[in-house]
Amino acid sequence: QVRLVESGGGLVQPGGSLSLSCTASGLIFNIYNMGWYRQAPGKEREFVARIGLARTMRYADAVKGRFTISRDDAKKTVYLQMSALTPEDTALYYCYMDVAAKQGYKSTDNWGQGTQVTVSS
């Protein structure tokens, strides 16, 4: 069983910055991809950013140049540094991790419960 806990959401003014983190616990042998999705009210969940084991990063066009994803494998944590935030970034942000529970086991996606980011003046 793997549990992901996000933190760092909140209310921020347009143009401001916010940092999210997500830490995994439980039965973990290795974590491959880590990433973030978000879901705004009335919209489908959308991809935000992903970072692979080799630190290969990918971003959604909407956040390129403003968001930075990073990871700390020793802490089993993924981070999302967000800057130049706009009201369009308002959403519930979910982290996910592709986790192999034991050596030789197939990895599975695990999701956090979500943390709210609200950008408003």
Coordinates of C-alpha atoms in Angstrom, one line a residue:
Q1 CA 0.0 0.0 0.0
V2 CA 1.4 3.4 -1.0
R3 CA 0.1 6.7 0.3
L4 CA 0.8 10.1 -1.2
V5 CA 0.4 13.2 0.8
E6 CA 0.4 16.7 -0.8
S7 CA 1.0 20.0 0.9
G8 CA 1.6 23.6 0.0
G9 CA -1.6 24.7 -1.6
G10 CA -3.4 27.9 -0.7
L11 CA -4.6 31.3 -1.8
V12 CA -2.2 33.5 -3.8
Q13 CA -2.6 36.7 -5.7
P14 CA -2.1 36.9 -9.5
G15 CA 1.5 37.0 -10.4
G16 CA 2.5 35.3 -7.1
S17 CA 4.3 32.1 -6.5
L18 CA 3.5 28.9 -4.6
S19 CA 5.3 25.6 -4.0
L20 CA 3.7 22.2 -3.7
S21 CA 5.2 19.0 -2.4
C22 CA 4.1 15.4 -2.4
T23 CA 5.6 12.7 -0.3
A24 CA 5.1 9.0 -0.6
S25 CA 5.1 6.4 2.2
G26 CA 4.4 2.7 2.4
L27 CA 5.7 -0.3 0.5
I28 CA 8.1 1.2 -2.0
F29 CA 11.0 -0.4 -3.9
N30 CA 11.4 2.2 -6.6
I31 CA 9.6 5.2 -7.9
Y32 CA 9.8 5.9 -11.7
N33 CA 7.7 8.8 -13.0
M34 CA 6.5 11.4 -10.6
G35 CA 4.2 14.2 -11.6
W36 CA 1.3 16.6 -11.2
Y37 CA -2.2 16.9 -12.7
R38 CA -4.8 19.5 -11.9
Q39 CA -8.6 19.8 -12.2
A40 CA -10.4 23.1 -12.3
P41 CA -14.2 23.3 -11.5
G42 CA -16.3 22.0 -14.3
K43 CA -13.2 20.7 -16.3
E44 CA -11.5 17.4 -16.8
R45 CA -8.3 16.6 -15.0
E46 CA -5.3 17.7 -17.1
F47 CA -1.6 17.0 -17.1
V48 CA 0.7 19.6 -15.6
A49 CA 4.2 18.2 -15.3
R50 CA 6.2 15.0 -15.1
I51 CA 9.7 14.0 -14.1
G52 CA 11.3 10.7 -14.8
L53 CA 13.9 8.7 -12.8
A54 CA 16.6 10.2 -15.0
R55 CA 15.3 13.7 -14.3
T56 CA 13.7 14.0 -17.8
M57 CA 11.0 16.6 -17.4
R58 CA 7.9 17.3 -19.4
Y59 CA 5.5 20.2 -19.0
A60 CA 2.1 21.2 -20.3
D61 CA 2.3 24.1 -22.7
A62 CA 0.1 26.2 -20.3
V63 CA 2.7 26.1 -17.6
K64 CA 6.0 26.0 -19.5
G65 CA 8.4 28.7 -18.3
R66 CA 6.4 29.3 -15.1
F67 CA 6.4 25.9 -13.3
T68 CA 9.3 23.8 -12.3
I69 CA 9.1 20.2 -11.3
S70 CA 11.8 18.5 -9.2
R71 CA 12.2 15.4 -7.1
D72 CA 14.2 14.1 -4.1
D73 CA 14.3 10.3 -4.3
A74 CA 15.8 10.0 -0.8
K75 CA 12.8 11.7 0.6
K76 CA 10.4 10.1 -1.9
T77 CA 9.1 13.6 -2.7
V78 CA 8.1 15.5 -5.8
Y79 CA 7.9 19.3 -5.9
L80 CA 6.2 21.8 -8.1
Q81 CA 7.4 25.3 -7.9
M82 CA 4.8 27.6 -9.5
S83 CA 5.4 31.3 -10.4
A84 CA 3.6 34.0 -12.4
L85 CA 0.3 32.4 -11.4
T86 CA -2.9 33.5 -13.0
P87 CA -6.5 32.8 -12.1
E88 CA -6.5 30.1 -14.9
D89 CA -4.1 28.1 -12.7
T90 CA -6.8 27.8 -10.0
A91 CA -7.5 24.1 -9.6
L92 CA -7.2 21.1 -7.3
Y93 CA -3.6 19.8 -7.9
Y94 CA -3.0 16.1 -7.7
C95 CA 0.4 14.4 -7.5
Y96 CA 1.0 10.9 -8.8
M97 CA 3.9 8.4 -8.6
D98 CA 4.6 5.3 -10.6
V99 CA 5.7 3.0 -7.9
A100 CA 7.1 -0.5 -7.8
A101 CA 6.4 -2.1 -4.4
K102 CA 9.1 -4.8 -4.6
Q103 CA 11.9 -5.7 -6.8
G104 CA 10.6 -7.4 -9.9
Y105 CA 7.1 -6.2 -9.4
K106 CA 5.3 -4.2 -12.0
S107 CA 4.9 -0.5 -11.1
T108 CA 1.5 1.0 -10.6
D109 CA 0.2 4.6 -10.5
N110 CA -0.6 6.1 -7.1
W111 CA -2.4 9.3 -6.5
G112 CA -2.6 11.9 -3.8
Q113 CA -5.8 13.3 -2.4
G114 CA -5.3 16.8 -4.0
T115 CA -4.4 20.2 -2.7
Q116 CA -6.3 23.3 -3.6
V117 CA -4.5 26.2 -5.4
T118 CA -6.6 29.4 -5.7
V119 CA -5.2 32.4 -7.6
S120 CA -7.3 35.5 -6.9
S121 CA -7.0 39.1 -5.9

